[in-house]
PDB file of C-alpha atoms in Angstrom:
ATOM      1  CA  MET O   1      47.045 -70.449   2.421  1.00 45.00           C
ATOM      2  CA  ASN O   2      44.445 -68.601   0.267  1.00 52.00           C
ATOM      3  CA  LYS O   3      44.200 -65.943   3.031  1.00 49.00           C
ATOM      4  CA  LYS O   4      48.122 -65.549   2.612  1.00 48.00           C
ATOM      5  CA  TYR O   5      47.599 -64.990  -1.205  1.00 49.00           C
ATOM      6  CA  LEU O   6      44.581 -62.747  -0.661  1.00 45.00           C
ATOM      7  CA  LEU O   7      46.542 -60.332   1.596  1.00 45.00           C
ATOM      8  CA  LEU O   8      49.527 -60.249  -0.780  1.00 43.00           C
ATOM      9  CA  PHE O   9      47.308 -59.538  -3.768  1.00 44.00           C
ATOM     10  CA  SER O  10      45.709 -56.633  -1.808  1.00 45.00           C
ATOM     11  CA  PHE O  11      49.075 -55.326  -0.976  1.00 40.00           C
ATOM     12  CA  VAL O  12      49.939 -55.406  -4.583  1.00 41.00           C
ATOM     13  CA  THR O  13      46.791 -53.816  -5.849  1.00 46.00           C
ATOM     14  CA  LEU O  14      47.212 -51.102  -3.349  1.00 40.00           C
ATOM     15  CA  LEU O  15      51.123 -50.443  -4.385  1.00 36.00           C
ATOM     16  CA  THR O  16      49.910 -50.497  -8.178  1.00 41.00           C
ATOM     17  CA  ASN O  17      47.252 -48.113  -7.397  1.00 45.00           C
ATOM     18  CA  ALA O  18      49.635 -45.663  -5.460  1.00 40.00           C
ATOM     19  CA  ILE O  19      52.122 -45.927  -8.346  1.00 37.00           C
ATOM     20  CA  TRP O  20      49.374 -45.155 -10.817  1.00 45.00           C
ATOM     21  CA  GLY O  21      47.991 -42.419  -8.781  1.00 49.00           C
ATOM     22  CA  GLN O  22      51.440 -40.607  -8.637  1.00 46.00           C
ATOM     23  CA  SER O  23      51.785 -41.267 -12.545  1.00 75.00           C
ATOM     24  CA  VAL O  24      48.577 -39.531 -13.532  1.00 81.00           C
ATOM     25  CA  THR O  25      49.598 -36.437 -11.254  1.00 84.00           C
ATOM     26  CA  GLU O  26      52.680 -36.596 -13.285  1.00 87.00           C
ATOM     27  CA  LEU O  27      51.033 -37.033 -16.687  1.00 86.00           C
ATOM     28  CA  LEU O  28      48.755 -34.237 -15.844  1.00 91.00           C
ATOM     29  CA  ARG O  29      51.671 -31.788 -14.963  1.00 92.00           C
ATOM     30  CA  THR O  30      53.434 -32.919 -18.211  1.00 91.00           C
ATOM     31  CA  ALA O  31      50.276 -32.324 -20.388  1.00 91.00           C
ATOM     32  CA  ASN O  32      49.889 -28.923 -18.743  1.00 93.00           C
ATOM     33  CA  ASN O  33      53.451 -27.974 -19.966  1.00 94.00           C
ATOM     34  CA  LYS O  34      52.962 -29.121 -23.117  1.00 95.00           C
ATOM     35  CA  ILE O  35      49.757 -27.126 -23.692  1.00 95.00           C
ATOM     36  CA  LEU O  36      51.630 -24.067 -22.146  1.00 94.00           C
ATOM     37  CA  PHE O  37      54.232 -24.343 -24.733  1.00 96.00           C
ATOM     38  CA  LYS O  38      51.394 -24.936 -27.238  1.00 95.00           C
ATOM     39  CA  ASN O  39      52.408 -28.584 -28.250  1.00 96.00           C
ATOM     40  CA  TYR O  40      48.733 -29.233 -28.335  1.00 96.00           C
ATOM     41  CA  LYS O  41      48.734 -32.551 -30.348  1.00 96.00           C
ATOM     42  CA  GLU O  42      51.315 -34.256 -27.971  1.00 94.00           C
ATOM     43  CA  ALA O  43      49.216 -33.121 -24.975  1.00 94.00           C
ATOM     44  CA  LEU O  44      45.945 -34.327 -26.363  1.00 95.00           C
ATOM     45  CA  ALA O  45      47.661 -37.891 -27.208  1.00 92.00           C
ATOM     46  CA  SER O  46      48.430 -37.968 -23.453  1.00 89.00           C
ATOM     47  CA  LEU O  47      45.166 -36.911 -22.402  1.00 92.00           C
ATOM     48  CA  ASN O  48      43.184 -39.061 -24.509  1.00 92.00           C
ATOM     49  CA  LYS O  49      44.832 -42.262 -22.810  1.00 86.00           C
ATOM     50  CA  LEU O  50      43.870 -40.840 -19.296  1.00 86.00           C
ATOM     51  CA  VAL O  51      40.198 -40.080 -20.236  1.00 85.00           C
ATOM     52  CA  THR O  52      39.637 -43.922 -20.655  1.00 81.00           C
ATOM     53  CA  VAL O  53      41.095 -45.277 -17.545  1.00 76.00           C
ATOM     54  CA  GLU O  54      40.510 -42.350 -14.928  1.00 66.00           C
ATOM     55  CA  LYS O  55      37.558 -43.135 -12.560  1.00 71.00           C
ATOM     56  CA  SER O  56      38.061 -40.569  -9.859  1.00 82.00           C
ATOM     57  CA  ASN O  57      35.600 -37.702 -10.588  1.00 90.00           C
ATOM     58  CA  GLU O  58      37.897 -34.812  -9.324  1.00 90.00           C
ATOM     59  CA  ILE O  59      41.085 -36.136 -11.405  1.00 91.00           C
ATOM     60  CA  ALA O  60      38.973 -36.896 -14.458  1.00 93.00           C
ATOM     61  CA  SER O  61      37.490 -33.412 -14.290  1.00 95.00           C
ATOM     62  CA  LYS O  62      41.225 -32.211 -14.512  1.00 95.00           C
ATOM     63  CA  VAL O  63      41.829 -34.441 -17.307  1.00 95.00           C
ATOM     64  CA  TYR O  64      38.733 -33.175 -19.330  1.00 96.00           C
ATOM     65  CA  HIS O  65      39.583 -29.447 -18.602  1.00 97.00           C
ATOM     66  CA  LEU O  66      43.132 -29.924 -19.758  1.00 97.00           C
ATOM     67  CA  ARG O  67      41.893 -31.860 -22.971  1.00 97.00           C
ATOM     68  CA  GLY O  68      39.403 -29.023 -23.505  1.00 98.00           C
ATOM     69  CA  ARG O  69      42.390 -26.407 -23.568  1.00 97.00           C
ATOM     70  CA  ALA O  70      44.261 -28.677 -26.116  1.00 97.00           C
ATOM     71  CA  TYR O  71      41.146 -29.008 -28.455  1.00 97.00           C
ATOM     72  CA  ALA O  72      41.007 -24.916 -27.975  1.00 98.00           C
ATOM     73  CA  GLY O  73      44.757 -24.699 -28.886  1.00 97.00           C
ATOM     74  CA  LEU O  74      43.968 -26.673 -32.102  1.00 97.00           C
ATOM     75  CA  LYS O  75      40.862 -24.320 -32.909  1.00 96.00           C
ATOM     76  CA  MET O  76      38.533 -27.264 -32.189  1.00 97.00           C
ATOM     77  CA  GLN O  77      35.994 -25.304 -30.090  1.00 97.00           C
ATOM     78  CA  LYS O  78      33.188 -27.484 -30.207  1.00 98.00           C
ATOM     79  CA  ASP O  79      35.176 -30.469 -28.814  1.00 98.00           C
ATOM     80  CA  ALA O  80      36.631 -28.032 -26.414  1.00 98.00           C
ATOM     81  CA  LEU O  81      33.296 -27.027 -25.149  1.00 98.00           C
ATOM     82  CA  SER O  82      32.128 -30.345 -24.585  1.00 98.00           C
ATOM     83  CA  ASP O  83      35.057 -31.381 -22.675  1.00 97.00           C
ATOM     84  CA  PHE O  84      34.887 -28.108 -20.305  1.00 98.00           C
ATOM     85  CA  ASN O  85      31.148 -29.097 -19.840  1.00 98.00           C
ATOM     86  CA  THR O  86      32.158 -32.635 -18.858  1.00 97.00           C
ATOM     87  CA  ALA O  87      34.621 -31.230 -16.682  1.00 97.00           C
ATOM     88  CA  ILE O  88      31.872 -29.311 -14.837  1.00 97.00           C
ATOM     89  CA  GLN O  89      29.669 -32.224 -14.790  1.00 97.00           C
ATOM     90  CA  LEU O  90      32.379 -34.404 -12.939  1.00 96.00           C
ATOM     91  CA  ASP O  91      33.493 -31.427 -10.412  1.00 96.00           C
ATOM     92  CA  PRO O  92      31.099 -28.477 -10.195  1.00 97.00           C
ATOM     93  CA  ASN O  93      33.857 -26.707  -8.469  1.00 97.00           C
ATOM     94  CA  ASN O  94      36.530 -26.707 -11.244  1.00 97.00           C
ATOM     95  CA  VAL O  95      36.528 -23.083 -11.589  1.00 98.00           C
ATOM     96  CA  GLU O  96      39.227 -23.355 -14.434  1.00 98.00           C
ATOM     97  CA  ALA O  97      36.794 -25.284 -16.783  1.00 98.00           C
ATOM     98  CA  TYR O  98      34.287 -22.322 -16.150  1.00 98.00           C
ATOM     99  CA  ASN O  99      36.884 -19.716 -16.977  1.00 98.00           C
ATOM    100  CA  TYR O 100      38.151 -21.746 -20.260  1.00 98.00           C
ATOM    101  CA  LYS O 101      34.552 -22.225 -21.356  1.00 98.00           C
ATOM    102  CA  GLY O 102      34.064 -18.725 -21.100  1.00 98.00           C
ATOM    103  CA  ILE O 103      36.952 -17.752 -23.087  1.00 98.00           C
ATOM    104  CA  ILE O 104      35.545 -20.069 -25.882  1.00 98.00           C
ATOM    105  CA  PHE O 105      32.479 -18.102 -25.800  1.00 98.00           C
ATOM    106  CA  LEU O 106      34.679 -14.721 -26.064  1.00 98.00           C
ATOM    107  CA  GLU O 107      36.365 -15.963 -29.071  1.00 97.00           C
ATOM    108  CA  GLN O 108      32.970 -16.871 -30.537  1.00 97.00           C
ATOM    109  CA  GLU O 109      31.960 -13.337 -29.922  1.00 97.00           C
ATOM    110  CA  LYS O 110      29.508 -14.360 -27.442  1.00 98.00           C
ATOM    111  CA  PRO O 111      30.030 -12.068 -24.517  1.00 98.00           C
ATOM    112  CA  GLU O 112      26.788 -12.617 -22.558  1.00 98.00           C
ATOM    113  CA  GLU O 113      27.367 -16.596 -22.640  1.00 98.00           C
ATOM    114  CA  ALA O 114      31.217 -15.814 -21.522  1.00 98.00           C
ATOM    115  CA  LEU O 115      29.763 -13.561 -18.781  1.00 98.00           C
ATOM    116  CA  VAL O 116      27.810 -16.430 -17.194  1.00 98.00           C
ATOM    117  CA  SER O 117      30.722 -18.662 -17.088  1.00 98.00           C
ATOM    118  CA  PHE O 118      33.117 -16.070 -15.637  1.00 98.00           C
ATOM    119  CA  ASN O 119      30.400 -15.139 -12.902  1.00 98.00           C
ATOM    120  CA  THR O 120      30.304 -18.662 -11.952  1.00 98.00           C
ATOM    121  CA  ALA O 121      33.813 -19.023 -11.581  1.00 98.00           C
ATOM    122  CA  ILE O 122      34.293 -16.045  -9.333  1.00 98.00           C
ATOM    123  CA  GLU O 123      31.232 -17.033  -7.190  1.00 98.00           C
ATOM    124  CA  LYS O 124      32.968 -20.395  -6.509  1.00 97.00           C
ATOM    125  CA  ASN O 125      36.387 -18.566  -6.098  1.00 97.00           C
ATOM    126  CA  VAL O 126      36.270 -14.779  -5.377  1.00 97.00           C
ATOM    127  CA  THR O 127      40.145 -14.469  -5.666  1.00 96.00           C
ATOM    128  CA  TYR O 128      40.274 -16.022  -9.061  1.00 97.00           C
ATOM    129  CA  ALA O 129      42.184 -13.328 -10.769  1.00 96.00           C
ATOM    130  CA  ASP O 130      42.080 -14.870 -14.375  1.00 97.00           C
ATOM    131  CA  ALA O 131      38.209 -14.722 -14.221  1.00 98.00           C
ATOM    132  CA  PHE O 132      38.008 -11.347 -12.994  1.00 98.00           C
ATOM    133  CA  LEU O 133      40.368 -10.269 -16.190  1.00 98.00           C
ATOM    134  CA  ASN O 134      38.154 -12.154 -18.502  1.00 98.00           C
ATOM    135  CA  ARG O 135      34.796 -10.989 -17.070  1.00 98.00           C
ATOM    136  CA  SER O 136      36.264  -7.592 -17.659  1.00 98.00           C
ATOM    137  CA  LYS O 137      36.695  -8.518 -21.458  1.00 98.00           C
ATOM    138  CA  SER O 138      33.312  -9.631 -21.390  1.00 98.00           C
ATOM    139  CA  LEU O 139      31.664  -6.511 -20.015  1.00 98.00           C
ATOM    140  CA  PHE O 140      33.951  -4.334 -22.147  1.00 98.00           C
ATOM    141  CA  LYS O 141      32.604  -6.221 -25.325  1.00 97.00           C
ATOM    142  CA  LEU O 142      28.966  -5.591 -23.899  1.00 98.00           C
ATOM    143  CA  ASN O 143      29.989  -1.892 -23.407  1.00 97.00           C
ATOM    144  CA  ARG O 144      29.439  -2.046 -19.666  1.00 98.00           C
ATOM    145  CA  HIS O 145      32.880   0.101 -19.364  1.00 98.00           C
ATOM    146  CA  GLN O 146      32.477   1.307 -15.667  1.00 98.00           C
ATOM    147  CA  ASP O 147      31.782  -2.434 -14.391  1.00 98.00           C
ATOM    148  CA  ALA O 148      34.489  -3.602 -16.670  1.00 98.00           C
ATOM    149  CA  LEU O 149      36.665  -1.141 -15.195  1.00 98.00           C
ATOM    150  CA  GLU O 150      35.922  -2.155 -11.668  1.00 98.00           C
ATOM    151  CA  ASP O 151      37.101  -5.752 -12.259  1.00 98.00           C
ATOM    152  CA  ILE O 152      40.353  -4.959 -14.058  1.00 98.00           C
ATOM    153  CA  ASN O 153      41.176  -2.551 -11.243  1.00 98.00           C
ATOM    154  CA  LYS O 154      41.048  -5.891  -8.928  1.00 97.00           C
ATOM    155  CA  VAL O 155      43.036  -7.493 -11.263  1.00 98.00           C
ATOM    156  CA  ILE O 156      45.881  -4.671 -11.334  1.00 98.00           C
ATOM    157  CA  LYS O 157      45.956  -4.517  -7.661  1.00 97.00           C
ATOM    158  CA  ALA O 158      46.819  -8.031  -7.212  1.00 96.00           C
ATOM    159  CA  ALA O 159      49.188  -8.017 -10.116  1.00 97.00           C
ATOM    160  CA  PRO O 160      50.226  -4.491 -10.801  1.00 97.00           C
ATOM    161  CA  ASN O 161      52.896  -5.489 -13.360  1.00 97.00           C
ATOM    162  CA  SER O 162      50.533  -7.399 -15.703  1.00 97.00           C
ATOM    163  CA  VAL O 163      50.885  -5.885 -19.115  1.00 98.00           C
ATOM    164  CA  GLU O 164      47.870  -7.655 -20.392  1.00 97.00           C
ATOM    165  CA  ALA O 165      45.587  -6.155 -17.570  1.00 98.00           C
ATOM    166  CA  LEU O 166      47.212  -2.687 -18.060  1.00 98.00           C
ATOM    167  CA  LEU O 167      46.245  -2.653 -21.767  1.00 98.00           C
ATOM    168  CA  LEU O 168      42.930  -3.673 -21.222  1.00 98.00           C
ATOM    169  CA  ARG O 169      42.556  -1.090 -18.805  1.00 98.00           C
ATOM    170  CA  ALA O 170      43.887   1.239 -21.401  1.00 98.00           C
ATOM    171  CA  SER O 171      41.292   0.175 -23.740  1.00 97.00           C
ATOM    172  CA  ILE O 172      38.518   0.285 -21.105  1.00 98.00           C
ATOM    173  CA  LYS O 173      39.595   3.900 -20.098  1.00 98.00           C
ATOM    174  CA  ARG O 174      39.695   4.960 -23.676  1.00 96.00           C
ATOM    175  CA  GLY O 175      36.144   3.860 -23.960  1.00 95.00           C
ATOM    176  CA  LEU O 176      35.292   6.049 -21.106  1.00 97.00           C
ATOM    177  CA  ASN O 177      37.180   8.935 -22.632  1.00 95.00           C
ATOM    178  CA  GLU O 178      39.781   8.934 -20.130  1.00 96.00           C
ATOM    179  CA  ILE O 179      42.461   9.502 -22.483  1.00 95.00           C
ATOM    180  CA  ASN O 180      45.222  10.478 -20.246  1.00 94.00           C
ATOM    181  CA  GLY O 181      44.495   7.531 -17.888  1.00 97.00           C
ATOM    182  CA  ALA O 182      44.622   5.315 -20.950  1.00 97.00           C
ATOM    183  CA  LEU O 183      48.106   6.934 -22.296  1.00 97.00           C
ATOM    184  CA  GLN O 184      49.549   6.338 -18.819  1.00 97.00           C
ATOM    185  CA  ASP O 185      48.611   2.648 -18.803  1.00 98.00           C
ATOM    186  CA  CYS O 186      50.429   2.144 -22.264  1.00 98.00           C
ATOM    187  CA  ASN O 187      53.458   3.948 -20.862  1.00 98.00           C
ATOM    188  CA  LYS O 188      53.453   1.823 -17.690  1.00 98.00           C
ATOM    189  CA  ALA O 189      52.896  -1.460 -20.048  1.00 98.00           C
ATOM    190  CA  ILE O 190      56.292  -0.487 -21.936  1.00 98.00           C
ATOM    191  CA  ASP O 191      58.236   0.487 -18.970  1.00 98.00           C
ATOM    192  CA  ILE O 192      57.382  -3.064 -17.607  1.00 98.00           C
ATOM    193  CA  ASP O 193      58.100  -4.849 -21.156  1.00 98.00           C
ATOM    194  CA  GLU O 194      59.767  -2.747 -23.863  1.00 97.00           C
ATOM    195  CA  ASN O 195      59.053  -5.552 -26.437  1.00 97.00           C
ATOM    196  CA  ALA O 196      55.046  -5.561 -25.867  1.00 97.00           C
ATOM    197  CA  THR O 197      54.128  -4.202 -29.472  1.00 97.00           C
ATOM    198  CA  GLU O 198      50.529  -4.164 -28.647  1.00 97.00           C
ATOM    199  CA  ALA O 199      51.373  -1.478 -26.308  1.00 98.00           C
ATOM    200  CA  TYR O 200      53.024   0.628 -28.824  1.00 98.00           C
ATOM    201  CA  MET O 201      50.061  -0.096 -31.391  1.00 98.00           C
ATOM    202  CA  MET O 202      47.687   1.293 -28.475  1.00 97.00           C
ATOM    203  CA  ARG O 203      49.660   4.178 -27.698  1.00 98.00           C
ATOM    204  CA  ALA O 204      49.940   5.240 -31.170  1.00 98.00           C
ATOM    205  CA  ASP O 205      46.339   5.065 -31.826  1.00 96.00           C
ATOM    206  CA  ILE O 206      45.829   7.352 -28.750  1.00 96.00           C
ATOM    207  CA  ARG O 207      48.574   9.594 -30.002  1.00 96.00           C
ATOM    208  CA  LEU O 208      46.840   9.879 -33.556  1.00 96.00           C
ATOM    209  CA  ALA O 209      43.516  10.206 -31.660  1.00 93.00           C
ATOM    210  CA  LEU O 210      45.213  13.496 -29.864  1.00 94.00           C
ATOM    211  CA  GLY O 211      46.451  14.951 -33.113  1.00 94.00           C
ATOM    212  CA  ASN O 212      49.886  13.661 -32.720  1.00 96.00           C
ATOM    213  CA  PRO O 213      50.454  11.582 -36.048  1.00 96.00           C
ATOM    214  CA  GLY O 214      54.423  11.955 -35.837  1.00 96.00           C
ATOM    215  CA  ALA O 215      54.388  10.468 -32.389  1.00 97.00           C
ATOM    216  CA  ALA O 216      52.250   7.654 -33.600  1.00 98.00           C
ATOM    217  CA  VAL O 217      54.647   7.001 -36.660  1.00 98.00           C
ATOM    218  CA  LEU O 218      57.241   6.831 -34.208  1.00 98.00           C
ATOM    219  CA  ASP O 219      55.628   4.265 -31.814  1.00 98.00           C
ATOM    220  CA  LEU O 220      54.712   2.070 -34.964  1.00 98.00           C
ATOM    221  CA  ASN O 221      58.324   2.200 -36.122  1.00 98.00           C
ATOM    222  CA  MET O 222      59.512   1.020 -32.556  1.00 97.00           C
ATOM    223  CA  ALA O 223      57.003  -2.236 -32.540  1.00 98.00           C
ATOM    224  CA  LEU O 224      58.375  -2.943 -36.254  1.00 97.00           C
ATOM    225  CA  GLU O 225      61.786  -3.237 -34.930  1.00 97.00           C
ATOM    226  CA  ILE O 226      60.324  -5.677 -32.549  1.00 97.00           C
ATOM    227  CA  GLU O 227      58.129  -7.699 -34.876  1.00 96.00           C
ATOM    228  CA  ASP O 228      58.791  -6.580 -38.704  1.00 96.00           C
ATOM    229  CA  SER O 229      56.567  -9.309 -40.201  1.00 96.00           C
ATOM    230  CA  ASN O 230      53.251  -8.190 -38.265  1.00 97.00           C
ATOM    231  CA  GLU O 231      50.830  -6.884 -41.154  1.00 98.00           C
ATOM    232  CA  TYR O 232      48.568  -5.484 -38.857  1.00 97.00           C
ATOM    233  CA  LEU O 233      51.508  -3.151 -37.743  1.00 98.00           C
ATOM    234  CA  TYR O 234      52.019  -2.204 -41.320  1.00 98.00           C
ATOM    235  CA  PHE O 235      48.396  -1.781 -41.785  1.00 98.00           C
ATOM    236  CA  GLN O 236      48.108   0.651 -38.891  1.00 98.00           C
ATOM    237  CA  LEU O 237      51.042   2.591 -40.003  1.00 98.00           C
ATOM    238  CA  ALA O 238      49.555   2.931 -43.366  1.00 98.00           C
ATOM    239  CA  ASN O 239      46.284   4.285 -41.879  1.00 98.00           C
ATOM    240  CA  THR O 240      48.323   6.624 -39.699  1.00 98.00           C
ATOM    241  CA  TYR O 241      50.044   8.178 -42.854  1.00 98.00           C
ATOM    242  CA  TYR O 242      46.709   8.280 -44.554  1.00 97.00           C
ATOM    243  CA  SER O 243      45.025  10.228 -41.726  1.00 96.00           C
ATOM    244  CA  ALA O 244      48.008  12.705 -41.883  1.00 96.00           C
ATOM    245  CA  GLY O 245      47.666  12.962 -45.807  1.00 96.00           C
ATOM    246  CA  ASP O 246      50.720  11.213 -46.649  1.00 97.00           C
ATOM    247  CA  LEU O 247      49.165   9.160 -49.468  1.00 98.00           C
ATOM    248  CA  LYS O 248      52.752   7.861 -50.749  1.00 97.00           C
ATOM    249  CA  ASN O 249      53.954   6.521 -47.276  1.00 98.00           C
ATOM    250  CA  ALA O 250      50.305   5.326 -46.910  1.00 98.00           C
ATOM    251  CA  LEU O 251      50.292   3.351 -50.034  1.00 98.00           C
ATOM    252  CA  LYS O 252      53.594   1.877 -49.276  1.00 98.00           C
ATOM    253  CA  PHE O 253      52.655   0.493 -46.175  1.00 98.00           C
ATOM    254  CA  PHE O 254      49.346  -0.964 -47.293  1.00 98.00           C
ATOM    255  CA  ASN O 255      51.223  -2.739 -50.211  1.00 98.00           C
ATOM    256  CA  THR O 256      53.557  -4.100 -47.453  1.00 98.00           C
ATOM    257  CA  ALA O 257      50.481  -5.268 -45.166  1.00 98.00           C
ATOM    258  CA  ILE O 258      49.065  -6.871 -48.341  1.00 98.00           C
ATOM    259  CA  SER O 259      52.382  -8.466 -49.091  1.00 98.00           C
ATOM    260  CA  PHE O 260      52.137 -10.551 -45.745  1.00 97.00           C
ATOM    261  CA  ASN O 261      48.482 -11.143 -45.814  1.00 97.00           C
ATOM    262  CA  ASN O 262      46.185 -11.016 -49.029  1.00 97.00           C
ATOM    263  CA  LYS O 263      43.317 -12.427 -47.553  1.00 97.00           C
ATOM    264  CA  GLU O 264      42.189  -9.342 -45.293  1.00 97.00           C
ATOM    265  CA  ALA O 265      39.499  -7.331 -46.929  1.00 97.00           C
ATOM    266  CA  SER O 266      40.210  -4.268 -45.112  1.00 98.00           C
ATOM    267  CA  PHE O 267      43.734  -4.118 -46.665  1.00 98.00           C
ATOM    268  CA  PHE O 268      42.379  -3.614 -50.049  1.00 98.00           C
ATOM    269  CA  LEU O 269      39.527  -1.335 -49.159  1.00 97.00           C
ATOM    270  CA  GLN O 270      41.773   1.054 -47.490  1.00 98.00           C
ATOM    271  CA  ARG O 271      44.470   0.616 -50.233  1.00 98.00           C
ATOM    272  CA  GLY O 272      41.673   1.600 -52.722  1.00 97.00           C
ATOM    273  CA  MET O 273      40.488   4.486 -51.000  1.00 97.00           C
ATOM    274  CA  VAL O 274      44.222   5.842 -51.285  1.00 98.00           C
ATOM    275  CA  LYS O 275      44.071   5.036 -54.942  1.00 97.00           C
ATOM    276  CA  GLN O 276      41.059   6.810 -55.397  1.00 96.00           C
ATOM    277  CA  LYS O 277      42.504   9.878 -53.725  1.00 96.00           C
ATOM    278  CA  GLN O 278      45.314   9.972 -56.254  1.00 96.00           C
ATOM    279  CA  ASN O 279      42.754   9.483 -59.151  1.00 96.00           C
ATOM    280  CA  ASP O 280      43.891   5.951 -59.983  1.00 97.00           C
ATOM    281  CA  LYS O 281      40.342   4.831 -60.975  1.00 95.00           C
ATOM    282  CA  SER O 282      41.441   1.301 -62.429  1.00 96.00           C
ATOM    283  CA  GLY O 283      43.523   0.818 -59.339  1.00 97.00           C
ATOM    284  CA  SER O 284      41.061   1.737 -56.889  1.00 97.00           C
ATOM    285  CA  CYS O 285      38.292  -0.184 -58.679  1.00 97.00           C
ATOM    286  CA  ALA O 286      40.563  -3.221 -58.602  1.00 96.00           C
ATOM    287  CA  ASP O 287      41.025  -2.943 -54.778  1.00 97.00           C
ATOM    288  CA  PHE O 288      37.474  -2.410 -54.180  1.00 97.00           C
ATOM    289  CA  SER O 289      36.441  -5.384 -56.172  1.00 97.00           C
ATOM    290  CA  GLN O 290      38.950  -7.636 -54.012  1.00 97.00           C
ATOM    291  CA  ALA O 291      37.774  -6.172 -50.927  1.00 97.00           C
ATOM    292  CA  ALA O 292      34.063  -7.093 -51.940  1.00 96.00           C
ATOM    293  CA  LYS O 293      35.240 -10.825 -52.893  1.00 97.00           C
ATOM    294  CA  LEU O 294      36.661 -10.888 -49.557  1.00 97.00           C
ATOM    295  CA  GLY O 295      33.303 -10.078 -47.982  1.00 97.00           C
ATOM    296  CA  SER O 296      33.526  -6.730 -47.499  1.00 97.00           C
ATOM    297  CA  LEU O 297      30.151  -4.639 -47.699  1.00 97.00           C
ATOM    298  CA  GLN O 298      31.788  -1.190 -48.169  1.00 97.00           C
ATOM    299  CA  GLY O 299      33.856  -2.684 -50.785  1.00 96.00           C
ATOM    300  CA  GLU O 300      30.946  -3.703 -52.555  1.00 96.00           C
ATOM    301  CA  TYR O 301      29.096  -0.450 -52.082  1.00 95.00           C
ATOM    302  CA  LEU O 302      32.153   1.369 -53.195  1.00 96.00           C
ATOM    303  CA  LYS O 303      32.475  -0.529 -56.241  1.00 95.00           C
ATOM    304  CA  LYS O 304      28.945   0.107 -57.355  1.00 94.00           C
ATOM    305  CA  GLN O 305      29.434   3.864 -56.697  1.00 93.00           C
ATOM    306  CA  HIS O 306      32.456   4.298 -58.303  1.00 92.00           C
ATOM    307  CA  CYS O 307      33.322   1.631 -60.933  1.00 93.00           C
ATOM    308  CA  LYS O 308      30.628   1.771 -63.409  1.00 81.00           C
TER     309      LYS O 308
END
């Protein structure tokens, strides 16, 4: 009789474990979807429960990796790094944990530390395109342009319609002074996605560098049709007019940029320079002072030089 009950108990336990295992997979998939749709707090609530009960190292590693991404989405970088490190300890072959750990380092302006993480991810999976993309970003930040170009070319060969990769390559080519190549990559990115505002902004910057501010203004106006509340678009448009000597429009669009974001020191600094050229001493000094308050060393210098 005891043996019969023992067998029954064992069967129920196995069945429960199977159902729990299936539910863990479903919960992980649901949490991942919530992260993709930026519902980080909801994802975190689910993952916190899984962390306390999951015993399998491989699955627990996935849980910590996903929770790290949720923390990263909430700008809780210290917690994110801790979870990525735990994920790696539980499963040293969790390449996604290495990749996202590297992304945190990139956001913290630590490209050398990021490079170590991306190198490890690639060593463990030589076909991991995201790691090559991110390693290219690290190499670019370290001014290793040729190495960055080699990595991003691999990504584009595997995914020729990746707008993000094309724009990164455009930036790298710009750094290598391959202006025409950079322009071609911007053009292709826009052909793929006509709503890619970053592509218009980058192409405008290149066209301005080529001495064609009119074409740059056209690009930026096209971008504003897509995204009319982006303060950095107005800021770039204002700088483009400033470079072309059109102080009236420069002032207009610096004003617009500041109306959207009055915490950006560079906005006040540049507007102050326009006002200085317009011989508006009180206006320029007010802007230089505000730029200095917001942490601009150049604003502090111009204030001391011109506002005595």
